[in-house]
Tab-separated table of C-alpha atoms in Angstrom:
chain	number	residue	atom	x	y	z
Q	24	UNK	CA	-0.096	-0.446	-0.360
Q	25	UNK	CA	1.335	3.583	-0.572
Q	26	UNK	CA	1.527	6.311	2.296
Q	27	UNK	CA	1.142	9.577	2.510
Q	28	UNK	CA	4.140	10.969	3.625
Q	29	UNK	CA	3.486	13.563	5.610
Q	30	UNK	CA	5.491	13.463	9.177
Q	31	UNK	CA	8.993	12.599	10.516
Q	32	UNK	CA	8.336	10.748	14.669
Q	33	UNK	CA	11.308	8.895	16.342
Q	34	UNK	CA	10.639	7.260	19.286
Q	35	UNK	CA	13.517	6.468	21.769
Q	36	UNK	CA	14.568	1.953	22.192
Q	37	UNK	CA	12.125	0.652	24.618
Q	38	UNK	CA	11.614	-3.088	25.734
Q	39	UNK	CA	10.402	-5.286	22.757
Q	40	UNK	CA	6.900	-6.395	23.451
Q	41	UNK	CA	5.166	-9.576	23.520
Q	42	UNK	CA	4.058	-7.619	19.568
Q	43	UNK	CA	7.678	-7.941	18.904
Q	44	UNK	CA	8.356	-11.195	20.041
Q	45	UNK	CA	5.477	-12.753	18.515
Q	46	UNK	CA	5.818	-10.797	15.146
Q	47	UNK	CA	8.916	-12.604	15.157
Q	48	UNK	CA	8.079	-16.256	16.239
Q	49	UNK	CA	5.053	-16.678	14.270
Q	50	UNK	CA	7.755	-15.471	11.193
Q	51	UNK	CA	10.461	-18.233	12.416
Q	52	UNK	CA	7.350	-20.714	11.948
Q	53	UNK	CA	6.940	-20.132	8.735
Q	54	UNK	CA	10.356	-20.249	8.065
Q	55	UNK	CA	10.188	-23.551	9.711
Q	56	UNK	CA	7.507	-24.649	7.253
Q	57	UNK	CA	9.500	-24.116	4.055
Q	58	UNK	CA	12.855	-24.683	5.102
Q	59	UNK	CA	13.594	-28.659	5.662
Q	60	UNK	CA	16.928	-29.030	5.263
Q	61	UNK	CA	19.453	-30.529	8.464
Q	62	UNK	CA	21.671	-28.770	8.187
Q	63	UNK	CA	20.039	-25.347	8.640
Q	64	UNK	CA	17.146	-26.216	10.823
Q	65	UNK	CA	20.575	-27.932	13.349
Q	66	UNK	CA	22.354	-24.264	13.062
Q	67	UNK	CA	19.219	-22.966	14.105
Q	68	UNK	CA	18.029	-25.012	16.750
Q	69	UNK	CA	21.679	-23.802	19.061
Q	70	UNK	CA	20.010	-19.987	18.884
Q	71	UNK	CA	16.476	-20.850	19.352
Q	72	UNK	CA	17.800	-22.911	22.358
Q	73	UNK	CA	18.958	-19.738	23.613
Q	74	UNK	CA	16.183	-17.595	23.039
Q	75	UNK	CA	13.815	-20.315	24.732
Q	76	UNK	CA	16.042	-19.406	27.480
Q	77	UNK	CA	16.013	-15.705	27.372
Q	78	UNK	CA	12.733	-15.822	26.597
Q	79	UNK	CA	12.289	-17.317	30.505
Q	80	UNK	CA	14.741	-14.694	31.819
Q	81	UNK	CA	12.189	-12.738	30.442
Q	82	UNK	CA	15.292	-10.400	28.200
Q	83	UNK	CA	12.138	-9.438	25.454
Q	84	UNK	CA	15.418	-8.087	23.321
Q	85	UNK	CA	17.150	-10.690	23.257
Q	86	UNK	CA	15.022	-13.138	22.667
Q	87	UNK	CA	13.777	-10.618	19.048
Q	88	UNK	CA	17.843	-10.647	18.638
Q	89	UNK	CA	17.925	-14.697	18.947
Q	90	UNK	CA	14.479	-14.837	16.404
Q	91	UNK	CA	15.858	-13.385	13.925
Q	92	UNK	CA	19.101	-14.704	14.096
Q	93	UNK	CA	17.543	-18.347	13.922
Q	94	UNK	CA	15.870	-17.495	10.840
Q	95	UNK	CA	18.716	-15.816	9.254
Q	96	UNK	CA	20.081	-18.920	9.949
Q	97	UNK	CA	17.555	-21.231	9.164
Q	98	UNK	CA	17.452	-19.417	4.949
Q	99	UNK	CA	21.188	-19.175	5.550
Q	100	UNK	CA	21.703	-16.023	5.181
Q	101	UNK	CA	23.171	-12.934	7.655
Q	102	UNK	CA	20.614	-10.572	9.839
Q	103	UNK	CA	19.193	-7.676	7.945
Q	104	UNK	CA	20.100	-4.382	8.853
Q	105	UNK	CA	16.295	-3.854	9.634
Q	106	UNK	CA	15.600	-6.992	11.686
Q	107	UNK	CA	16.260	-4.717	15.136
Q	108	UNK	CA	13.660	-2.354	14.673
Q	109	UNK	CA	10.283	-2.039	15.969
Q	110	UNK	CA	7.460	-0.411	13.638
Q	111	UNK	CA	3.656	0.240	14.791
Q	112	UNK	CA	1.214	1.647	13.397
Q	113	UNK	CA	-0.097	5.036	16.238
Q	114	UNK	CA	-3.467	4.629	16.310
Q	115	UNK	CA	-3.788	0.896	14.769
Q	116	UNK	CA	-7.312	1.566	15.063
Q	117	UNK	CA	-9.120	4.736	13.239
Q	118	UNK	CA	-12.215	5.713	12.425
Q	119	UNK	CA	-12.807	6.546	8.253
Q	120	UNK	CA	-11.036	9.734	7.015
Q	121	UNK	CA	-8.260	9.725	10.329
Q	122	UNK	CA	-4.711	9.764	9.936
Q	123	UNK	CA	-2.586	7.181	11.951
Q	124	UNK	CA	1.564	6.565	11.831
Q	125	UNK	CA	4.124	4.354	11.227
Q	126	UNK	CA	5.909	4.579	14.504
Q	127	UNK	CA	9.596	3.245	14.553
Q	128	UNK	CA	12.172	1.898	17.750
Q	129	UNK	CA	14.229	-0.599	18.058
Q	130	UNK	CA	13.287	-4.033	19.814
Q	131	UNK	CA	16.760	-5.555	20.357
Q	132	UNK	CA	17.277	-3.125	23.599
Q	133	UNK	CA	20.722	-1.451	23.299
Q	134	UNK	CA	22.189	0.048	20.726
Q	135	UNK	CA	19.773	1.810	19.817
Q	136	UNK	CA	20.883	2.974	16.273
Q	137	UNK	CA	19.178	6.112	14.419
Q	138	UNK	CA	15.933	5.590	14.296
Q	139	UNK	CA	14.822	5.605	9.547
Q	140	UNK	CA	12.335	8.524	8.688
Q	141	UNK	CA	8.814	7.200	10.180
Q	142	UNK	CA	5.515	7.858	8.212
Q	143	UNK	CA	2.171	8.857	8.465
Q	144	UNK	CA	-0.988	8.729	6.272
Q	145	UNK	CA	-4.805	8.998	6.007
Q	146	UNK	CA	-6.903	6.154	6.765
Q	147	UNK	CA	-9.755	5.051	3.589
Q	148	UNK	CA	-13.113	6.372	3.769
Q	149	UNK	CA	-14.977	2.923	4.420
Q	150	UNK	CA	-14.721	0.489	7.472
Q	151	UNK	CA	-12.266	-1.976	7.549
Q	152	UNK	CA	-9.120	-4.229	8.188
Q	153	UNK	CA	-6.135	-2.576	5.931
Q	154	UNK	CA	-3.182	-4.372	5.268
Q	155	UNK	CA	0.130	-1.631	5.103
Q	156	UNK	CA	3.079	-3.836	4.186
Q	157	UNK	CA	6.157	-2.937	1.538
Q	158	UNK	CA	9.083	-0.573	1.736
Q	159	UNK	CA	7.822	2.239	4.980
Q	160	UNK	CA	6.668	-1.043	6.702
Q	161	UNK	CA	10.050	-3.080	6.841
Q	162	UNK	CA	8.405	-5.945	4.469
Q	163	UNK	CA	6.238	-6.602	7.476
Q	164	UNK	CA	2.234	-6.898	7.354
Q	165	UNK	CA	0.468	-4.212	9.600
Q	166	UNK	CA	-3.222	-4.063	10.365
Q	167	UNK	CA	-4.837	-0.413	10.324
Q	168	UNK	CA	-8.832	-0.929	11.415
Q	169	UNK	CA	-10.953	1.546	10.502
Q	170	UNK	CA	-13.595	1.802	12.025
Q	171	UNK	CA	-17.076	4.153	13.531
Q	172	UNK	CA	-18.057	4.566	16.863
Q	173	UNK	CA	-14.689	1.991	18.229
Q	174	UNK	CA	-15.729	3.326	21.808
Q	175	UNK	CA	-19.032	2.884	21.926
Q	176	UNK	CA	-19.229	-0.241	20.219
Q	177	UNK	CA	-16.459	-1.716	21.593
Q	178	UNK	CA	-18.320	-0.555	25.570
Q	179	UNK	CA	-21.099	-2.266	24.539
Q	180	UNK	CA	-19.299	-5.805	24.662
Q	181	UNK	CA	-18.860	-5.476	28.111
Q	182	UNK	CA	-20.697	-8.831	29.442
Q	183	UNK	CA	-21.551	-12.146	29.619
Q	184	UNK	CA	-19.026	-14.154	26.620
Q	185	UNK	CA	-18.233	-11.394	24.656
Q	186	UNK	CA	-16.242	-9.775	28.132
Q	187	UNK	CA	-12.429	-11.094	26.483
Q	188	UNK	CA	-13.267	-9.809	23.178
Q	189	UNK	CA	-14.313	-6.264	24.682
Q	190	UNK	CA	-10.738	-6.219	26.645
Q	191	UNK	CA	-8.532	-6.518	23.378
Q	192	UNK	CA	-10.406	-5.008	21.621
Q	193	UNK	CA	-9.025	-1.935	24.011
Q	194	UNK	CA	-5.078	-3.602	24.183
Q	195	UNK	CA	-5.498	-3.286	20.674
Q	196	UNK	CA	-6.997	0.202	20.267
Q	197	UNK	CA	-4.256	1.241	22.758
Q	198	UNK	CA	-1.338	-1.235	20.756
Q	199	UNK	CA	-0.875	-3.167	23.522
Q	200	UNK	CA	-2.228	-6.340	22.161
Q	201	UNK	CA	0.411	-9.113	21.169
Q	202	UNK	CA	-0.054	-9.456	17.378
Q	203	UNK	CA	-2.109	-7.983	14.602
Q	204	UNK	CA	-5.893	-8.925	15.267
Q	205	UNK	CA	-8.136	-7.286	12.587
Q	206	UNK	CA	-10.308	-5.115	15.317
Q	207	UNK	CA	-12.316	-4.225	12.846
Q	208	UNK	CA	-13.310	-8.532	12.132
Q	209	UNK	CA	-13.590	-8.993	15.871
Q	210	UNK	CA	-15.562	-6.223	16.749
Q	211	UNK	CA	-17.956	-7.151	14.130
Q	212	UNK	CA	-17.988	-10.680	14.936
Q	213	UNK	CA	-18.282	-9.522	17.942
Q	214	UNK	CA	-21.544	-8.193	17.891
Q	215	UNK	CA	-22.583	-10.469	15.510
Q	216	UNK	CA	-22.326	-13.519	18.605
Q	217	UNK	CA	-24.249	-11.070	21.315
Q	218	UNK	CA	-27.078	-10.136	18.730
Q	219	UNK	CA	-27.577	-13.851	17.169
Q	220	UNK	CA	-25.568	-16.280	19.454
Q	221	UNK	CA	-22.334	-18.520	18.386
Q	222	UNK	CA	-24.745	-20.885	16.481
Q	223	UNK	CA	-24.049	-20.079	13.355
Q	224	UNK	CA	-20.960	-18.597	13.520
Q	225	UNK	CA	-17.686	-20.939	12.265
Q	226	UNK	CA	-14.578	-18.498	13.052
Q	227	UNK	CA	-14.960	-17.237	16.542
Q	228	UNK	CA	-12.346	-14.958	18.278
Q	229	UNK	CA	-12.537	-14.469	21.530
Q	230	UNK	CA	-15.449	-16.023	23.517
Q	231	UNK	CA	-15.527	-16.057	27.781
Q	232	UNK	CA	-16.915	-19.523	29.410
Q	233	UNK	CA	-16.908	-19.352	32.775
Q	234	UNK	CA	-13.141	-18.053	33.888
Q	235	UNK	CA	-11.944	-19.473	30.176
Q	236	UNK	CA	-11.630	-17.436	27.431
Q	237	UNK	CA	-11.276	-19.611	24.470
Q	238	UNK	CA	-10.793	-18.962	20.430
Q	239	UNK	CA	-12.323	-21.626	18.269
Q	240	UNK	CA	-12.915	-22.619	14.462
Q	241	UNK	CA	-16.513	-24.676	14.412
Q	242	UNK	CA	-17.143	-26.433	11.236
Q	243	UNK	CA	-21.264	-24.884	10.817
Q	244	UNK	CA	-22.311	-28.550	9.509
Q	245	UNK	CA	-20.032	-29.657	13.357
Q	246	UNK	CA	-22.617	-33.022	14.838
Q	247	UNK	CA	-21.603	-34.634	17.470
Q	248	UNK	CA	-19.786	-37.205	15.896
Q	249	UNK	CA	-17.323	-34.084	14.896
Q	250	UNK	CA	-13.723	-34.797	16.573
Q	251	UNK	CA	-13.100	-31.673	18.956
Q	252	UNK	CA	-9.267	-30.754	19.745
Q	253	UNK	CA	-8.428	-27.948	22.299
Q	254	UNK	CA	-4.923	-26.467	22.140
Q	255	UNK	CA	-3.615	-25.745	25.685
Q	256	UNK	CA	-0.714	-23.516	24.567
Q	257	UNK	CA	2.182	-23.735	27.304
Q	258	UNK	CA	3.901	-21.331	30.188
Q	259	UNK	CA	3.474	-17.078	29.131
Q	260	UNK	CA	1.339	-17.971	25.713
Q	261	UNK	CA	-1.852	-17.467	25.281
Q	262	UNK	CA	-5.101	-18.650	23.045
Q	263	UNK	CA	-3.383	-17.213	19.842
Q	264	UNK	CA	-0.522	-19.888	20.245
Q	265	UNK	CA	-1.880	-22.835	18.650
Q	266	UNK	CA	-4.499	-20.580	16.802
Q	267	UNK	CA	-1.679	-18.646	15.360
Q	268	UNK	CA	2.006	-18.953	16.184
Q	269	UNK	CA	2.701	-22.899	16.529
Q	270	UNK	CA	3.654	-24.001	13.321
Q	271	UNK	CA	1.931	-20.857	11.941
Q	272	UNK	CA	-0.953	-21.547	12.244
Q	273	UNK	CA	-0.919	-25.556	11.344
Q	274	UNK	CA	-2.958	-26.859	14.160
Q	275	UNK	CA	-5.112	-26.071	13.354
Q	276	UNK	CA	-5.090	-25.564	8.996
Q	277	UNK	CA	-4.979	-29.872	9.641
Q	278	UNK	CA	-8.404	-29.437	12.041
Q	279	UNK	CA	-9.897	-27.631	9.514
Q	280	UNK	CA	-8.685	-30.104	6.113
Q	281	UNK	CA	-10.453	-32.671	8.144
Q	282	UNK	CA	-13.513	-30.602	9.343
Q	283	UNK	CA	-13.166	-31.139	13.122
Q	284	UNK	CA	-13.790	-28.193	15.488
Q	285	UNK	CA	-10.811	-26.917	16.902
Q	286	UNK	CA	-10.441	-25.004	20.200
Q	287	UNK	CA	-7.593	-23.002	21.924
Q	288	UNK	CA	-7.960	-21.753	25.417
Q	289	UNK	CA	-5.804	-20.038	27.483
Q	290	UNK	CA	-4.800	-22.626	29.266
Q	291	UNK	CA	-5.542	-23.910	32.309
Q	292	UNK	CA	-6.501	-27.457	34.050
Q	293	UNK	CA	-10.987	-26.320	33.720
Q	294	UNK	CA	-10.397	-24.794	29.977
Q	295	UNK	CA	-11.209	-28.073	28.298
Q	296	UNK	CA	-14.174	-29.372	30.704
Q	297	UNK	CA	-14.961	-24.780	29.656
Q	298	UNK	CA	-14.842	-25.835	26.207
Q	299	UNK	CA	-17.509	-28.763	26.307
Q	300	UNK	CA	-19.225	-26.986	28.735
Q	301	UNK	CA	-19.731	-24.097	25.496
Q	302	UNK	CA	-19.882	-26.382	23.061
Q	303	UNK	CA	-22.863	-28.199	25.307
Q	304	UNK	CA	-24.734	-24.588	25.862
Q	305	UNK	CA	-23.989	-22.113	23.150
Q	306	UNK	CA	-24.051	-24.819	19.677
Q	307	UNK	CA	-26.096	-28.060	21.198
Q	308	UNK	CA	-22.520	-30.031	20.877
Q	309	UNK	CA	-22.578	-32.755	22.812
Q	310	UNK	CA	-19.049	-34.426	20.781
Q	311	UNK	CA	-18.453	-39.111	20.890
Q	312	UNK	CA	-14.725	-37.756	20.186
Q	313	UNK	CA	-12.543	-35.187	21.646
Q	314	UNK	CA	-8.852	-34.593	21.996
Q	315	UNK	CA	-6.408	-32.689	24.521
Q	316	UNK	CA	-3.432	-31.565	23.465
Q	317	UNK	CA	-0.481	-29.112	25.307
Q	318	UNK	CA	2.889	-28.694	25.095
Q	319	UNK	CA	5.440	-27.823	28.162
Q	320	UNK	CA	2.818	-26.778	31.035
Q	321	UNK	CA	-0.129	-26.628	28.229
Q	322	UNK	CA	1.229	-30.679	28.580
Q	323	UNK	CA	0.861	-30.922	31.962
Q	324	UNK	CA	-2.465	-28.644	31.854
Q	325	UNK	CA	-3.753	-31.094	29.594
Q	326	UNK	CA	-2.917	-34.172	32.262
Q	327	UNK	CA	-4.575	-32.683	34.604
Q	328	UNK	CA	-7.583	-31.914	33.293
Q	329	UNK	CA	-8.759	-35.478	32.555
Q	330	UNK	CA	-9.689	-35.346	36.384
Q	331	UNK	CA	-12.319	-32.229	35.378
Q	332	UNK	CA	-14.391	-34.092	32.239
Q	333	UNK	CA	-17.013	-36.459	32.261
Q	334	UNK	CA	-15.718	-38.663	29.802
Q	335	UNK	CA	-12.299	-39.559	28.921
Q	336	UNK	CA	-11.227	-37.425	25.846
Q	337	UNK	CA	-10.711	-40.338	22.771
Q	338	UNK	CA	-6.429	-39.196	23.011
Q	339	UNK	CA	-4.332	-36.233	24.300
Q	340	UNK	CA	-1.596	-35.135	22.359
Q	341	UNK	CA	1.936	-34.135	24.410
Q	342	UNK	CA	4.671	-31.902	23.115
Q	343	UNK	CA	7.859	-31.867	25.499
Q	344	UNK	CA	4.992	-31.663	28.516
Q	345	UNK	CA	6.078	-30.426	31.794
Q	346	UNK	CA	4.968	-32.885	33.740
Q	347	UNK	CA	5.811	-36.131	35.699
Q	348	UNK	CA	6.456	-39.538	33.619
Q	349	UNK	CA	4.189	-40.808	36.109
Q	350	UNK	CA	0.887	-39.965	34.842
Q	351	UNK	CA	-2.180	-39.711	37.374
Q	352	UNK	CA	-4.988	-41.961	37.849
Q	353	UNK	CA	-7.082	-39.599	35.484
Q	354	UNK	CA	-4.824	-40.453	31.977
Q	355	UNK	CA	-4.160	-43.729	33.203
Q	356	UNK	CA	-5.225	-46.114	29.645
Q	357	UNK	CA	-6.330	-42.929	28.043
Q	358	UNK	CA	-4.800	-43.206	25.106
Q	359	UNK	CA	-0.935	-40.542	24.205
Q	360	UNK	CA	0.596	-39.393	21.293
Q	361	UNK	CA	3.966	-38.125	23.654
Q	362	UNK	CA	6.528	-35.830	21.162
Q	363	UNK	CA	9.992	-34.174	22.334
Q	364	UNK	CA	12.974	-32.624	20.606
Q	365	UNK	CA	16.406	-34.168	20.035
Q	366	UNK	CA	17.402	-30.438	21.660
Q	367	UNK	CA	15.071	-29.968	24.654
Q	368	UNK	CA	15.920	-29.126	27.405
Q	369	UNK	CA	17.872	-31.208	29.439
Q	370	UNK	CA	15.266	-31.834	32.625
Q	371	UNK	CA	11.973	-31.583	29.840
Q	372	UNK	CA	13.416	-34.395	27.265
Q	373	UNK	CA	14.081	-36.374	30.294
Q	374	UNK	CA	10.400	-36.453	31.226
Q	375	UNK	CA	9.559	-37.620	28.168
Q	376	UNK	CA	11.545	-40.637	27.363
Q	377	UNK	CA	10.691	-41.878	30.198
Q	378	UNK	CA	7.089	-41.629	30.187
Q	379	UNK	CA	7.584	-42.941	26.380
Q	380	UNK	CA	9.156	-45.519	28.136
Q	381	UNK	CA	5.664	-46.129	29.413
Q	382	UNK	CA	3.788	-46.175	26.423
Q	383	UNK	CA	6.182	-47.897	24.510
Q	384	UNK	CA	4.328	-51.213	24.338
Q	385	UNK	CA	0.446	-49.868	24.212
Q	386	UNK	CA	-1.305	-49.925	20.574
Q	387	UNK	CA	-2.721	-47.050	20.915
Q	388	UNK	CA	-0.401	-44.728	22.264
Q	389	UNK	CA	2.517	-43.170	19.961
Q	390	UNK	CA	5.884	-41.826	20.741
Q	391	UNK	CA	7.875	-39.695	18.674
Q	392	UNK	CA	11.852	-38.237	19.123
Q	393	UNK	CA	12.091	-35.930	16.625
Q	394	UNK	CA	16.252	-34.689	15.221
Q	395	UNK	CA	16.764	-31.575	14.970
Q	396	UNK	CA	14.139	-29.874	17.002
Q	397	UNK	CA	13.962	-28.087	20.615
Q	398	UNK	CA	10.847	-26.807	22.817
Q	399	UNK	CA	9.672	-23.730	20.927
Q	400	UNK	CA	9.400	-26.565	16.736
Q	401	UNK	CA	8.516	-29.393	18.822
Q	402	UNK	CA	5.288	-28.517	18.302
Q	403	UNK	CA	5.208	-27.803	14.535
Q	404	UNK	CA	7.177	-30.921	13.612
Q	405	UNK	CA	4.917	-33.401	15.763
Q	406	UNK	CA	1.306	-32.088	14.316
Q	407	UNK	CA	1.005	-34.004	10.717
Q	408	UNK	CA	2.737	-36.869	12.932
Q	409	UNK	CA	-0.269	-36.006	16.257
Q	410	UNK	CA	-3.520	-35.643	14.161
Q	411	UNK	CA	-2.155	-38.614	11.133
Q	412	UNK	CA	-2.575	-40.727	15.263
Q	413	UNK	CA	-5.686	-39.101	16.252
Q	414	UNK	CA	-6.586	-40.361	12.596
Q	415	UNK	CA	-5.846	-44.271	13.702
Q	416	UNK	CA	-7.599	-43.397	17.058
Q	417	UNK	CA	-11.084	-42.324	15.149
Q	418	UNK	CA	-10.541	-45.579	12.779
Q	419	UNK	CA	-10.087	-48.090	15.867
């Protein structure tokens, strides 16, 4: 998109945000899916492992820098000189015809160089979510949401099952949300949900069910026979991680390809039960086949969630789970798919190996050790195999 240039605006360096890390994580996930070369992946894995460590140490600028280095290694390239820049749309939500600005600042947290010349523009006269891309955005796709009467419409959603959506829309407007969410589309979806209920929605932006917030894809033709995948993210993640992040949305794509229901709540041991209760109350569905999926701490929540289900799931899928090797009573006997990377952190790798040894003689379960894979990319690496395993569970 060609921007109307009118203003020079520079801001000093500030700590990297969740959005800065999410942007780079998503870019890394996309590149990982594209590049299969083992040598390049091995080079990237070493850097990714350091990025994961920096994330848990809350070194956000270092996370961004390492993710950029890992993606460059995967492409067999050097890091772009522009990689460290943060580019934001300010404000990200405007009324038709209002001005906005592209604001540049340094995301790495140190060595703040002179910024590129910032840019500004004017929103079109129509409502919608506009993609800004090209040289002015340093090749990144940014979202400008054009909405009439945004605040009054958003405030009307501050109730019931659209409360979480209303709060997320506030974060988007204030530039504090963690990714380029389409505020106009989400607002319109929430308004429709409040007016009509959720029976005719396929894609649900953010729904609150008791103390659980989730995103979902529900085929319009879904019945009780439609399998359900409920995916729980790891520590520091959110309901967006399985929906958009891991494998650049691969878990959702694989469910959509099969015509399955896909739900990604904020991780907690109560989330799967709350999601299933919502399906019954809002869509009149009592699914016959349910798979609970979890990564890292979400794997631990997956195991813990089983005791809260009224019916055992058809199976559970665990990626480098942060849990004990010995499964609790509610999880024993549940068909299990377990995957861990060869370059996983030592403690989690040991747990997975011990759990895998307990599963090796079970025909309904599978353990995978994935080469050239670490704590983050294990999800993308094992998702295809996990869905094939779920296909087999349904066929048996």
